[in-house]
Amino acid sequence: MTAPPTAFGQLTGLLASAVVATAFLIVWRQSVPGRLALFAVQSALLAALAGATAAFTGKHELLVVALAVLAVKVWAIPRILRRVAPAVPRSPTAARSRVGPLLAAGILVFVAYAVMFPLTGGTPSPTAAGLPLALATGLIGLLVCATARLAFTQVLGFLVFENGVFMLALLATYGLPALVEAGVFLDVLVAVLVAKVVLGEIRESIQSTDIDRLRELRG
Amino acid sequence: MILLALLACPLLGALALVAARPGRPATVIHLLVAIGTALAALALAVAVALAGVVGVPAWSLRADPLSAFLVVLVAGVQLVAALGAPAYLAAEAAAARIAPERAARFGPLFHLFVWTMLLAVTTDNVGLMWIAVEGTTLASVFLITLERTRASLEAAYKYLLICSVGIAVAFMGTVLVYYANIQQLGESAETLDWSLLVTVAPRLPSGVVALAFVFLLIGYGTKIGLAPMHTWLPDAHSEAPAPVSALMSGVLLAVGLYALLRFKVVVDLAAGPAFARRLLVALGLLSMAVAATSLWAPQNYKRMLAYSSVEHMGLVCLGVAFGGWAGVAGALLHLLNHALAKSALFVLAGRVLQRYGSAEVDRVRGLRQAMPWTGAAFLAATLALLGVPPFGLFVSEVLILRAGFAGGYAWAAALALAALVAVFGGMLRAVNRMLHGACPDEIVAGENGRWPLAPVAVNLLVLLGLGLLFPPALVAVLGTVAGVVGGGG
């Protein structure tokens, strides 16, 4: 079933586990700057993953991808999102218990292993073990997005989800064709910029991006 | 060559409009670009009809009959929307609902939006197709917020977030298909070209491709507006300016469906047709049911039109699932009919909204007296949309339902029919309430210029032609297009 452990497989497995761990920490942390820092750490881990894959597979174009991750997700996006984040921290009374979300995140890891079974069974790829962890990262991002009370957290959840998708592409196929990869980075960056502008205008009009107040539209 | 011209026209047009002086020069460029795009689309359709497939391999561009069909659809609806736009924007500016600097954004974003849709249906690379579909979302967000009302800002944010997440799920599916491809054929098969995927599809591992299709269905299903991922749609479609709603409801949903159809061909070959069929029947019926409950007593006529899109997309999915010539060709014909009827209705709804200042059904009374031509066209287009003969939607609905009854899905077809009947009652009641009654005193009677109604009249005439004649040439074209999706013969 499983390939014999190689240095490459062990390193990617370690990095993939660290990425999931940061996803859990994002669920656990309450503070906006803390979550943003964790997102930057998670993205840096992904850059390392891309770099490691480049080193072991000889696909040197992945080094460019790693640099792009550093530029877009570690540097640019946290800077943009800091503007979207609410200036005033939430009052301590608003703190919620994190047990429920953490438990849900734990369940999502099992779900990810169950869903990805057709991929992990009987494949010779050294990175196959990391595939469920990529999906788990994505699902935890969706969880953050779906349970968010701030628009900032929704966007952050989307970005964690996107990190999961990126990780899946990296581990499953060692990166996509360069043109597609470049387009995906551009899309994510533009999406965050567009979200920033729209949220800025919403804030101007209602002085808040607490999504409890974004309830004018009914379903 | 013609493909490059088709894509260059809206893209260069958008750039030119960024630089153009607002006012008359910008309007002239806007109209010329729209007409040029439509002509290039027709030329492409002719080229594809003659040659079968037109491609520019160096740019990963490829147009087969299915692409050409969608190109004509997009180009036609954008022409209708573009022709009505200057009058609409002038009226909005006169009422001080759109600030001039925001109105100047309309032209560039409109043509950029059209460009992303055209790129999505003409690229052979499913990765680029994904980028283009995500691009449609990004290009249209600022079109929704043109009026900068709180509701439109919230709708745009919801649209951006839900569609971005949805489309990222589709990306996961695309990656899995790529993975299956590499696993099976080795590194030499490093391609995301659909035309190559189809040739290797029968050898791909069925489990992985089936899993990928689930992701793709959720992802592109979000863009199509299938329940339960449709929640962004009523907000975005009703808050957007009328010409944009016409594009979004008329063809953006169809572009999402196109992306799904491409992958359905692959999964049918890899995992057998039963797999995708079951999922499509389930989501199609759910969408129709959700729409039917929302359309039982519509409060807001723009939301009514938006929910009706959910309903029709559900029906199209059923047609694709039922399969065979009648199912697939019926579904494609239904896309065309729906685009014609819905774009006309959104343009008309924009006129009503400008006159009455409210999108609530209860606030619109005596439309027949206030705007006789708009009112009559609104009724005719609604009847067409509801599938009343002799309009085209009647034919496509009969085709789809017949495919269901004949193909062992009688129960699904019966449920779909029930939903259609329920929607019929609800929507007709709402439109009747708008048409009749005493027109409020503060509403000025008389049409606000008749020539913007011309494209609407053309749409209605084409719908009549499609319903009455169902020309043999069209049957042949639909057969060819359906053949791409495996519905030929």
XYZ file of C-alpha atoms in Angstrom:
708
model
C 0.000 0.000 0.000
C 2.427 2.650 1.100
C 5.680 3.531 -0.528
C 8.823 3.030 1.563
C 9.676 6.216 3.457
C 12.057 8.446 1.587
C 13.622 11.704 2.670
C 11.354 13.508 0.214
C 8.225 11.772 1.477
C 9.142 12.445 5.105
C 9.916 16.105 4.505
C 6.702 16.784 2.581
C 4.741 14.849 5.179
C 6.254 16.956 7.932
C 5.548 20.229 6.121
C 2.005 19.139 5.242
C 1.334 18.302 8.901
C 2.689 21.695 9.923
C 0.323 23.385 7.443
C -2.665 21.571 8.970
C -1.410 22.525 12.425
C -1.415 26.210 11.466
C -4.969 25.762 10.174
C -5.946 24.441 13.622
C -4.189 27.381 15.264
C -6.128 29.782 13.022
C -9.339 28.191 14.289
C -8.092 28.513 17.851
C -6.710 32.066 17.804
C -9.183 34.872 18.328
C -7.114 37.940 17.603
C -7.099 39.346 14.105
C -3.343 40.136 13.919
C -2.622 36.695 15.389
C -4.668 34.964 12.719
C -3.055 37.051 10.023
C 0.412 36.096 11.294
C -0.614 32.440 11.308
C -1.821 32.741 7.722
C 1.556 34.196 6.740
C 3.321 31.311 8.534
C 1.095 28.795 6.770
C 1.873 30.369 3.400
C 5.604 30.371 4.215
C 5.353 26.635 4.967
C 3.745 26.160 1.559
C 6.591 28.085 -0.050
C 8.990 25.719 1.728
C 6.954 22.771 0.446
C 7.226 24.106 -3.092
C 10.956 24.642 -2.619
C 11.437 21.110 -1.262
C 9.482 19.654 -4.165
C 11.638 21.626 -6.577
C 14.817 20.311 -4.935
C 13.776 16.643 -4.890
C 11.996 16.393 -8.245
C 14.314 18.639 -10.226
C 11.412 20.804 -11.345
C 13.152 24.099 -10.950
C 10.182 26.163 -12.126
C 8.663 25.342 -8.727
C 11.270 27.653 -7.188
C 9.560 30.494 -9.034
C 6.250 29.287 -7.595
C 7.789 29.304 -4.118
C 8.943 32.892 -4.630
C 5.488 33.833 -5.901
C 3.925 32.355 -2.747
C 6.317 34.391 -0.626
C 5.560 37.573 -2.538
C 1.795 37.183 -2.836
C 0.658 35.236 0.197
C 3.329 35.932 2.799
C 3.938 39.573 1.943
C 1.204 41.224 -0.156
C -2.046 39.639 1.011
C -1.468 40.039 4.781
C -0.639 43.713 4.138
C -3.866 44.189 2.181
C -5.963 42.302 4.721
C -4.588 44.319 7.618
C -6.491 47.273 6.180
C -9.695 45.240 6.017
C -9.343 44.020 9.588
C -11.321 45.955 12.161
C -9.228 48.643 13.844
C -10.682 48.102 17.294
C -10.144 44.647 18.786
C -13.244 42.850 19.916
C -14.046 43.149 23.586
C -13.008 40.149 25.716
C -16.654 39.418 26.526
C -17.193 38.629 22.875
C -14.697 35.770 23.075
C -16.237 32.459 22.175
C -15.360 28.987 23.297
C -13.109 27.367 20.716
C -13.899 23.792 21.722
C -16.710 23.355 19.210
C -14.826 24.695 16.173
C -11.656 22.782 17.113
C -13.636 19.576 17.463
C -15.292 20.234 14.111
C -11.863 20.849 12.552
C -10.677 17.531 13.976
C -13.672 15.740 12.440
C -12.915 17.397 9.091
C -9.471 15.741 9.080
C -11.154 12.340 9.272
C -13.590 13.387 6.554
C -10.653 14.414 4.374
C -8.998 10.996 4.799
C -12.271 9.260 3.925
C -12.874 11.400 0.825
C -9.324 11.087 -0.450
C -9.226 7.305 -0.077
C -9.406 6.661 -3.848
C -6.231 8.718 -4.262
C -4.095 7.408 -1.437
C -4.777 3.711 -1.954
C -2.049 1.971 -3.926
C -0.258 4.966 -5.447
C 3.523 4.915 -5.719
C 3.810 8.685 -5.321
C 6.004 9.630 -2.328
C 3.779 12.605 -1.546
C 0.445 10.752 -1.640
C 0.318 10.641 2.165
C -0.020 14.413 2.246
C -3.064 14.604 -0.047
C -5.715 14.139 2.680
C -3.911 16.785 4.745
C -4.272 19.227 1.844
C -8.011 18.603 1.680
C -8.197 18.855 5.490
C -6.547 22.296 5.331
C -9.071 23.344 2.700
C -12.036 22.063 4.691
C -10.834 23.820 7.850
C -10.605 27.010 5.795
C -14.214 26.505 4.727
C -15.143 26.005 8.375
C -13.483 29.303 9.323
C -15.270 30.976 6.416
C -18.687 29.547 7.247
C -18.579 30.279 10.972
C -17.041 33.756 10.697
C -18.644 36.763 12.296
C -16.352 39.276 10.650
C -15.981 39.801 6.936
C -12.217 39.740 7.551
C -12.450 36.206 8.915
C -14.556 35.108 5.948
C -11.884 36.302 3.541
C -9.202 34.675 5.704
C -11.136 31.404 5.653
C -11.310 31.573 1.879
C -7.554 32.118 1.724
C -6.843 29.148 4.011
C -9.100 27.096 1.750
C -7.158 28.347 -1.242
C -3.919 27.338 0.493
C -5.351 23.848 0.838
C -6.119 23.736 -2.878
C -2.626 24.979 -3.696
C -1.132 22.301 -1.455
C -3.213 19.643 -3.177
C -1.949 20.782 -6.577
C 1.621 20.754 -5.293
C 1.523 17.337 -3.640
C -0.632 15.600 -6.239
C 0.954 16.861 -9.423
C 4.100 18.769 -8.396
C 2.567 21.966 -9.673
C 0.392 22.840 -12.613
C 1.536 24.192 -15.996
C 3.207 27.562 -15.500
C 0.552 29.600 -17.308
C -2.219 28.166 -15.131
C -0.188 28.613 -11.974
C 0.452 32.273 -12.799
C -3.211 32.854 -13.566
C -4.257 31.336 -10.251
C -1.945 33.654 -8.303
C -3.260 36.630 -10.205
C -6.838 35.581 -9.514
C -6.276 35.204 -5.779
C -4.512 38.539 -5.552
C -7.216 40.331 -7.538
C -9.950 38.634 -5.502
C -8.404 39.917 -2.275
C -8.021 43.414 -3.725
C -11.621 43.426 -4.943
C -12.806 42.213 -1.532
C -10.799 44.983 0.109
C -12.425 47.675 -2.026
C -15.942 46.317 -1.587
C -15.518 45.891 2.171
C -14.031 49.385 2.390
C -17.117 50.817 0.704
C -19.423 48.786 2.929
C -17.575 50.059 5.971
C -17.898 53.634 4.764
C -21.623 53.187 4.395
C -22.391 51.354 7.642
C -19.283 51.857 9.794
C -18.853 48.137 10.390
C -17.895 44.904 8.714
C -19.489 42.796 11.416
C -21.491 40.498 9.188
C -24.315 40.418 11.715
C -25.078 43.836 10.331
C -24.950 42.717 6.720
C -28.431 41.385 6.763
C -30.348 43.646 4.456
C -30.680 40.988 1.792
C -32.933 38.130 2.570
C -32.591 34.689 1.075
C -7.358 33.890 -36.620
C -11.044 34.582 -36.258
C -10.772 33.312 -32.678
C -8.074 35.865 -31.910
C -10.186 38.604 -33.461
C -13.162 37.554 -31.356
C -11.146 37.738 -28.143
C -9.214 40.857 -29.111
C -12.349 42.871 -29.832
C -13.800 43.100 -26.291
C -10.372 43.189 -24.617
C -9.022 46.035 -26.753
C -12.414 47.686 -26.523
C -12.225 47.618 -22.741
C -8.753 49.180 -22.866
C -9.895 51.838 -25.320
C -12.830 52.664 -23.075
C -10.523 53.198 -20.106
C -8.800 55.882 -22.145
C -11.868 57.261 -23.910
C -13.440 60.575 -22.985
C -16.730 59.951 -21.146
C -19.898 60.934 -22.931
C -20.465 60.586 -26.634
C -17.046 59.196 -27.715
C -17.191 56.505 -25.034
C -20.740 55.572 -26.002
C -19.818 55.253 -29.669
C -16.813 53.042 -28.858
C -18.935 50.964 -26.497
C -21.542 50.293 -29.183
C -18.935 49.629 -31.889
C -17.129 47.109 -29.686
C -20.397 45.334 -28.874
C -21.345 45.129 -32.546
C -17.831 44.055 -33.509
C -17.886 41.263 -30.922
C -21.240 40.055 -32.239
C -19.994 40.052 -35.847
C -16.808 38.192 -34.893
C -18.955 35.635 -33.067
C -21.073 35.091 -36.167
C -17.953 34.721 -38.292
C -16.623 32.137 -35.844
C -19.912 30.237 -35.964
C -19.711 30.120 -39.763
C -16.078 29.014 -39.628
C -16.898 26.233 -37.152
C -19.902 25.163 -39.237
C -17.613 24.834 -42.266
C -14.507 23.353 -40.648
C -15.873 21.522 -37.607
C -13.163 22.741 -35.248
C -11.263 26.026 -35.329
C -8.178 26.364 -33.206
C -5.072 28.353 -32.377
C -2.984 25.653 -30.653
C -0.183 28.066 -29.748
C -2.619 30.001 -27.563
C -4.516 26.942 -26.303
C -7.601 28.202 -28.113
C -10.031 25.780 -29.662
C -13.645 26.203 -30.757
C -15.789 23.180 -31.539
C -19.550 23.369 -32.180
C -20.299 23.542 -28.432
C -17.900 26.483 -28.003
C -19.352 28.216 -31.051
C -22.865 27.783 -29.677
C -21.888 29.430 -26.394
C -19.928 32.155 -28.205
C -22.994 33.085 -30.234
C -25.113 33.036 -27.085
C -22.717 35.299 -25.160
C -22.202 37.663 -28.086
C -25.930 37.908 -28.800
C -26.935 38.684 -25.241
C -24.077 41.146 -24.767
C -25.307 42.969 -27.867
C -28.836 43.252 -26.451
C -27.464 44.401 -23.102
C -24.975 46.818 -24.681
C -27.562 48.446 -26.945
C -29.844 49.139 -23.994
C -27.072 50.272 -21.676
C -26.503 53.931 -22.747
C -30.177 54.850 -22.286
C -30.273 53.005 -18.980
C -27.129 54.697 -17.684
C -28.311 58.127 -18.829
C -31.570 57.673 -16.945
C -29.708 56.484 -13.834
C -27.349 59.439 -14.012
C -30.279 61.827 -14.480
C -31.878 60.420 -11.338
C -28.504 60.812 -9.546
C -28.418 57.116 -8.679
C -25.054 56.565 -10.330
C -22.187 58.995 -9.832
C -20.452 60.011 -13.108
C -17.079 58.558 -12.117
C -18.746 55.233 -11.384
C -20.728 55.309 -14.619
C -17.422 55.659 -16.505
C -16.434 52.246 -15.125
C -19.349 50.551 -16.832
C -17.943 50.352 -20.362
C -14.505 48.889 -19.581
C -15.821 46.407 -17.029
C -18.722 45.371 -19.248
C -16.432 44.417 -22.136
C -13.872 42.852 -19.804
C -16.692 40.734 -18.379
C -17.719 39.698 -21.912
C -14.083 38.902 -22.721
C -13.702 36.571 -19.717
C -16.860 34.718 -20.729
C -15.704 34.351 -24.338
C -12.273 33.154 -23.183
C -13.865 30.582 -20.876
C -15.738 28.963 -23.761
C -12.962 29.111 -26.369
C -9.919 27.896 -24.464
C -8.954 24.254 -24.771
C -7.027 24.299 -21.490
C -9.313 23.457 -18.563
C -6.946 25.319 -16.224
C -7.274 28.490 -18.289
C -11.007 27.890 -18.460
C -11.053 27.868 -14.677
C -9.096 31.123 -14.544
C -11.481 32.715 -17.031
C -14.555 31.608 -15.057
C -13.056 33.079 -11.881
C -12.294 36.151 -13.994
C -15.995 36.511 -14.838
C -16.669 36.904 -11.118
C -13.904 39.431 -10.568
C -14.851 41.490 -13.625
C -18.515 41.696 -12.683
C -18.234 42.547 -8.973
C -17.791 46.258 -9.640
C -20.600 46.192 -12.179
C -22.975 45.137 -9.405
C -21.830 47.977 -7.145
C -22.308 50.646 -9.795
C -25.111 52.296 -7.830
C -23.191 52.019 -4.559
C -26.276 51.323 -2.491
C -25.753 49.342 0.671
C -27.770 46.450 -0.735
C -25.704 46.333 -3.927
C -22.422 46.428 -1.960
C -23.563 43.564 0.239
C -24.781 41.609 -2.775
C -21.427 42.115 -4.497
C -19.496 40.971 -1.433
C -21.673 37.882 -1.044
C -21.272 37.155 -4.757
C -17.494 37.528 -4.608
C -17.069 35.374 -1.520
C -19.441 32.530 -2.399
C -18.375 32.311 -6.036
C -14.660 32.505 -5.164
C -15.002 29.682 -2.650
C -17.142 27.716 -5.091
C -14.743 28.170 -7.936
C -11.826 27.154 -5.699
C -13.667 23.867 -5.115
C -13.833 23.489 -8.894
C -10.088 24.097 -9.003
C -9.597 21.185 -6.612
C -11.582 19.067 -9.075
C -9.431 20.288 -11.970
C -6.268 19.383 -10.043
C -7.633 15.894 -9.378
C -8.345 15.359 -13.080
C -4.790 16.461 -13.850
C -3.533 14.089 -11.150
C -5.494 11.191 -12.634
C -4.019 12.021 -16.006
C -0.426 12.013 -14.739
C -0.898 8.890 -12.636
C -2.199 7.004 -15.611
C 0.002 8.252 -18.383
C 3.133 9.489 -16.663
C 4.849 12.829 -16.828
C 4.613 12.935 -20.594
C 0.893 13.634 -20.273
C 1.373 16.957 -18.568
C -1.513 18.633 -20.221
C -4.745 20.209 -19.180
C -6.035 20.337 -22.736
C -9.591 19.109 -22.926
C -9.156 17.680 -26.418
C -6.381 15.406 -25.070
C -8.205 14.612 -21.829
C -11.086 13.223 -23.856
C -8.827 10.897 -25.825
C -7.276 9.415 -22.661
C -10.438 9.577 -20.518
C -11.452 5.902 -20.931
C -8.127 4.874 -19.379
C -8.273 7.238 -16.396
C -8.913 5.762 -12.908
C -12.670 6.010 -12.460
C -12.571 6.584 -8.694
C -10.366 9.662 -8.901
C -12.263 11.161 -11.843
C -15.602 10.546 -10.123
C -14.325 12.279 -6.986
C -13.051 15.145 -9.149
C -16.461 15.494 -10.764
C -18.126 15.880 -7.361
C -15.797 18.811 -6.649
C -16.383 20.232 -10.121
C -20.146 19.929 -9.761
C -20.113 21.792 -6.450
C -17.705 24.399 -7.819
C -19.130 25.167 -11.221
C -22.609 24.443 -9.815
C -22.100 27.527 -7.657
C -21.555 29.608 -10.790
C -24.516 27.944 -12.537
C -26.703 28.831 -9.580
C -27.726 25.284 -8.700
C -29.292 24.802 -5.272
C -28.051 24.605 -2.571
C -25.109 26.767 -3.801
C -27.412 29.376 -5.354
C -27.714 31.738 -2.376
C -25.624 34.523 -3.941
C -27.669 34.576 -7.131
C -30.929 36.320 -6.177
C -28.975 39.120 -4.475
C -26.404 39.704 -7.193
C -28.837 39.404 -10.101
C -31.416 41.685 -8.536
C -28.991 44.357 -7.302
C -26.979 44.619 -10.510
C -27.927 47.267 -13.082
C -30.384 45.862 -15.626
C -27.941 45.383 -18.557
C -25.580 43.499 -16.226
C -28.393 41.351 -14.818
C -29.289 40.469 -18.402
C -25.737 39.221 -19.010
C -25.477 37.434 -15.691
C -28.796 35.651 -15.884
C -28.771 35.172 -19.634
C -25.293 33.820 -20.264
C -22.990 33.808 -17.222
C -24.912 30.838 -15.819
C -24.660 29.140 -19.210
C -20.871 29.620 -19.190
C -20.727 27.838 -15.821
C -22.790 25.023 -17.288
C -20.456 24.851 -20.280
C -17.497 24.245 -17.942
C -19.394 21.453 -16.220
C -20.417 19.888 -19.549
C -16.774 19.672 -20.622
C -15.945 17.645 -17.523
C -19.106 15.594 -17.802
C -17.806 14.262 -21.115
C -14.572 13.192 -19.377
C -16.278 11.584 -16.382
C -18.814 9.793 -18.592
C -15.940 8.176 -20.444
C -13.961 7.360 -17.302
C -16.662 6.296 -14.848
C -19.711 5.562 -16.992
C -22.649 7.902 -17.641
C -24.742 6.761 -14.649
C -22.530 8.533 -12.113
C -22.862 12.110 -13.363
C -26.498 11.487 -14.299
C -27.591 10.682 -10.745
C -25.884 13.781 -9.325
C -27.285 16.077 -12.019
C -30.827 14.767 -11.555
C -30.583 15.344 -7.809
C -29.240 18.909 -8.053
C -31.535 19.760 -10.957
C -34.646 18.716 -9.071
C -33.483 20.422 -5.874
C -32.904 23.673 -7.775
C -36.339 23.517 -9.353
C -37.945 22.818 -5.983
C -36.124 25.680 -4.253
C -37.058 28.052 -7.071
C -40.676 26.905 -7.072
C -41.100 27.635 -3.365
C -39.547 31.099 -3.803
C -41.656 31.833 -6.867
C -44.956 30.832 -5.323
C -45.606 34.396 -4.164
C -42.829 36.710 -5.421
C -42.387 39.988 -3.540
C -39.705 41.553 -5.710
C -39.826 41.229 -9.461
C -36.066 41.348 -10.039
C -35.552 38.601 -7.456
C -38.391 36.752 -9.148
C -36.446 36.788 -12.425
C -33.293 35.685 -10.599
C -35.013 32.719 -8.925
C -36.505 31.820 -12.263
C -32.917 31.449 -13.523
C -32.269 28.906 -10.754
C -35.358 27.047 -11.918
C -34.350 27.040 -15.578
C -30.763 26.011 -14.843
C -32.167 23.111 -12.825
C -34.253 22.103 -15.818
C -31.254 22.346 -18.153
C -29.287 20.070 -15.800
C -32.144 17.577 -15.918
C -32.053 17.666 -19.703
C -28.314 17.001 -19.727
C -28.824 14.165 -17.237
C -31.689 12.571 -19.157
C -29.360 12.465 -22.128
C -29.976 11.245 -25.637
C -30.581 13.635 -28.493
C -33.804 15.038 -27.043
C -32.329 15.611 -23.594
C -29.036 17.233 -24.545
C -30.292 19.162 -27.577
C -33.339 20.198 -25.564
C -31.079 21.450 -22.773
C -28.917 23.454 -25.200
C -31.969 24.876 -26.947
C -33.351 25.747 -23.542
C -30.161 27.663 -22.717
C -30.672 29.691 -25.904
C -34.377 30.282 -25.260
C -33.783 31.182 -21.648
C -31.026 33.638 -22.566
C -33.361 35.366 -25.038
C -36.336 35.573 -22.684
C -34.404 36.416 -19.527
C -32.213 39.119 -21.048
C -35.325 40.751 -22.510
C -37.088 40.589 -19.151
C -34.169 42.111 -17.232
C -33.931 44.990 -19.705
C -37.688 45.534 -19.290
C -37.478 45.212 -15.501
C -34.821 47.937 -15.558
C -37.246 50.254 -17.351
C -40.017 49.492 -14.865
C -37.649 50.030 -11.937
C -36.539 53.404 -13.302
C -40.146 54.528 -13.629
C -41.553 53.244 -10.338
C -38.391 53.540 -8.249
C -39.060 50.209 -6.563
C -38.489 46.562 -7.360
C -41.349 45.474 -5.078
C -44.243 43.845 -6.908
C -46.708 45.622 -4.619
C -45.370 49.061 -5.505
C -45.905 48.593 -9.237
C -49.488 49.103 -10.312
C -51.080 49.981 -13.638
C -48.000 49.240 -15.711
C -50.305 48.751 -18.696
C -51.288 52.432 -18.608
C -47.975 53.850 -17.435
C -45.812 52.122 -20.046
C -48.015 50.328 -22.583
C -45.214 48.935 -24.744
C -42.983 47.915 -21.856
C -45.961 46.364 -20.088
C -47.028 44.376 -23.143
C -43.473 43.206 -23.775
C -43.080 42.275 -20.103
C -46.201 40.110 -20.294
C -45.152 38.505 -23.569
C -41.631 37.764 -22.325
C -42.992 36.358 -19.055
C -45.354 34.072 -20.946
C -42.439 32.995 -23.130
C -40.323 32.340 -20.032
C -43.089 30.273 -18.476
C -43.106 27.989 -21.478
C -46.372 29.051 -23.067
C -46.680 28.086 -26.746
C -45.939 29.350 -29.344
C -42.673 30.599 -27.803
C -39.423 28.647 -28.015
C -39.233 27.614 -24.371
C -42.295 25.449 -24.867
C -40.437 23.367 -27.446
C -37.283 22.955 -25.360
C -39.245 22.104 -22.217
C -41.237 19.463 -24.087
C -38.001 18.029 -25.497
C -36.400 17.792 -22.053
C -39.458 16.311 -20.354
C -39.967 13.837 -23.185
C -36.360 12.705 -22.811
C -37.064 12.145 -19.103
C -40.254 10.143 -19.678
C -38.625 8.105 -22.434
C -35.304 7.587 -20.646
C -36.517 5.918 -17.472
C -36.730 9.103 -15.433
C -40.504 9.514 -15.570
C -40.663 10.375 -11.875
C -38.061 13.130 -12.220
C -39.788 14.536 -15.300
C -43.122 14.482 -13.450
C -41.617 16.365 -10.490
C -40.057 18.898 -12.859
C -43.425 19.376 -14.537
C -45.051 19.982 -11.151
C -42.428 22.640 -10.364
C -43.018 24.292 -13.745
C -46.761 24.452 -13.064
C -46.233 25.950 -9.610
C -43.876 28.610 -11.001
C -46.350 29.344 -13.766
C -49.069 30.210 -11.268
C -46.862 32.273 -8.977
C -45.109 34.358 -11.606
C -48.184 35.033 -13.701
C -50.067 36.234 -10.628
C -47.268 38.650 -9.766
C -47.001 40.027 -13.308
C -50.778 40.430 -13.505
C -50.777 42.465 -10.303
C -48.106 44.726 -11.784
C -49.906 45.223 -15.093
C -53.346 46.028 -13.789
C -54.805 48.250 -11.119
C -54.733 52.005 -10.830
C -51.443 53.631 -11.740
C -50.215 55.761 -8.778
C -50.660 59.488 -9.462
C -46.986 60.391 -9.092
C -45.980 57.986 -11.877
C -45.581 59.710 -15.241
C -47.326 57.873 -18.065
C -45.632 57.286 -21.406
C -42.578 55.397 -22.610
C -39.076 56.661 -21.904
C -37.995 56.361 -25.536
C -39.042 53.380 -27.611
C -35.863 52.460 -29.425
C -34.302 50.698 -26.402
C -37.218 48.288 -26.786
C -36.027 47.260 -30.248
C -33.566 44.554 -29.040
C -36.291 43.211 -26.756
C -38.647 42.984 -29.733
C -35.979 41.132 -31.698
C -35.558 38.659 -28.812
C -39.297 38.040 -28.693
C -39.498 37.564 -32.458
C -36.637 35.061 -32.381
C -38.383 33.237 -29.535
C -41.551 33.120 -31.643
C -39.579 31.833 -34.616
C -37.912 29.150 -32.504
C -41.293 28.069 -31.194
C -43.293 28.138 -34.407
C -40.790 27.007 -36.992
C -38.210 24.939 -35.101
C -36.264 25.104 -38.364
C -34.591 21.920 -39.650
C -31.306 23.821 -39.892
C -31.486 24.436 -36.146
C -32.190 20.759 -35.534
C -29.039 19.915 -37.461
C -26.984 22.509 -35.561
C -28.257 21.306 -32.195
C -27.465 17.740 -33.199
C -23.877 18.698 -33.989
C -23.496 20.653 -30.761
C -25.101 17.902 -28.687
C -22.719 15.433 -30.339
C -19.806 17.130 -28.525
C -21.435 16.338 -25.177
C -22.234 12.780 -26.202
C -25.881 13.413 -26.947
C -25.673 12.855 -30.677
C -27.358 10.168 -32.717
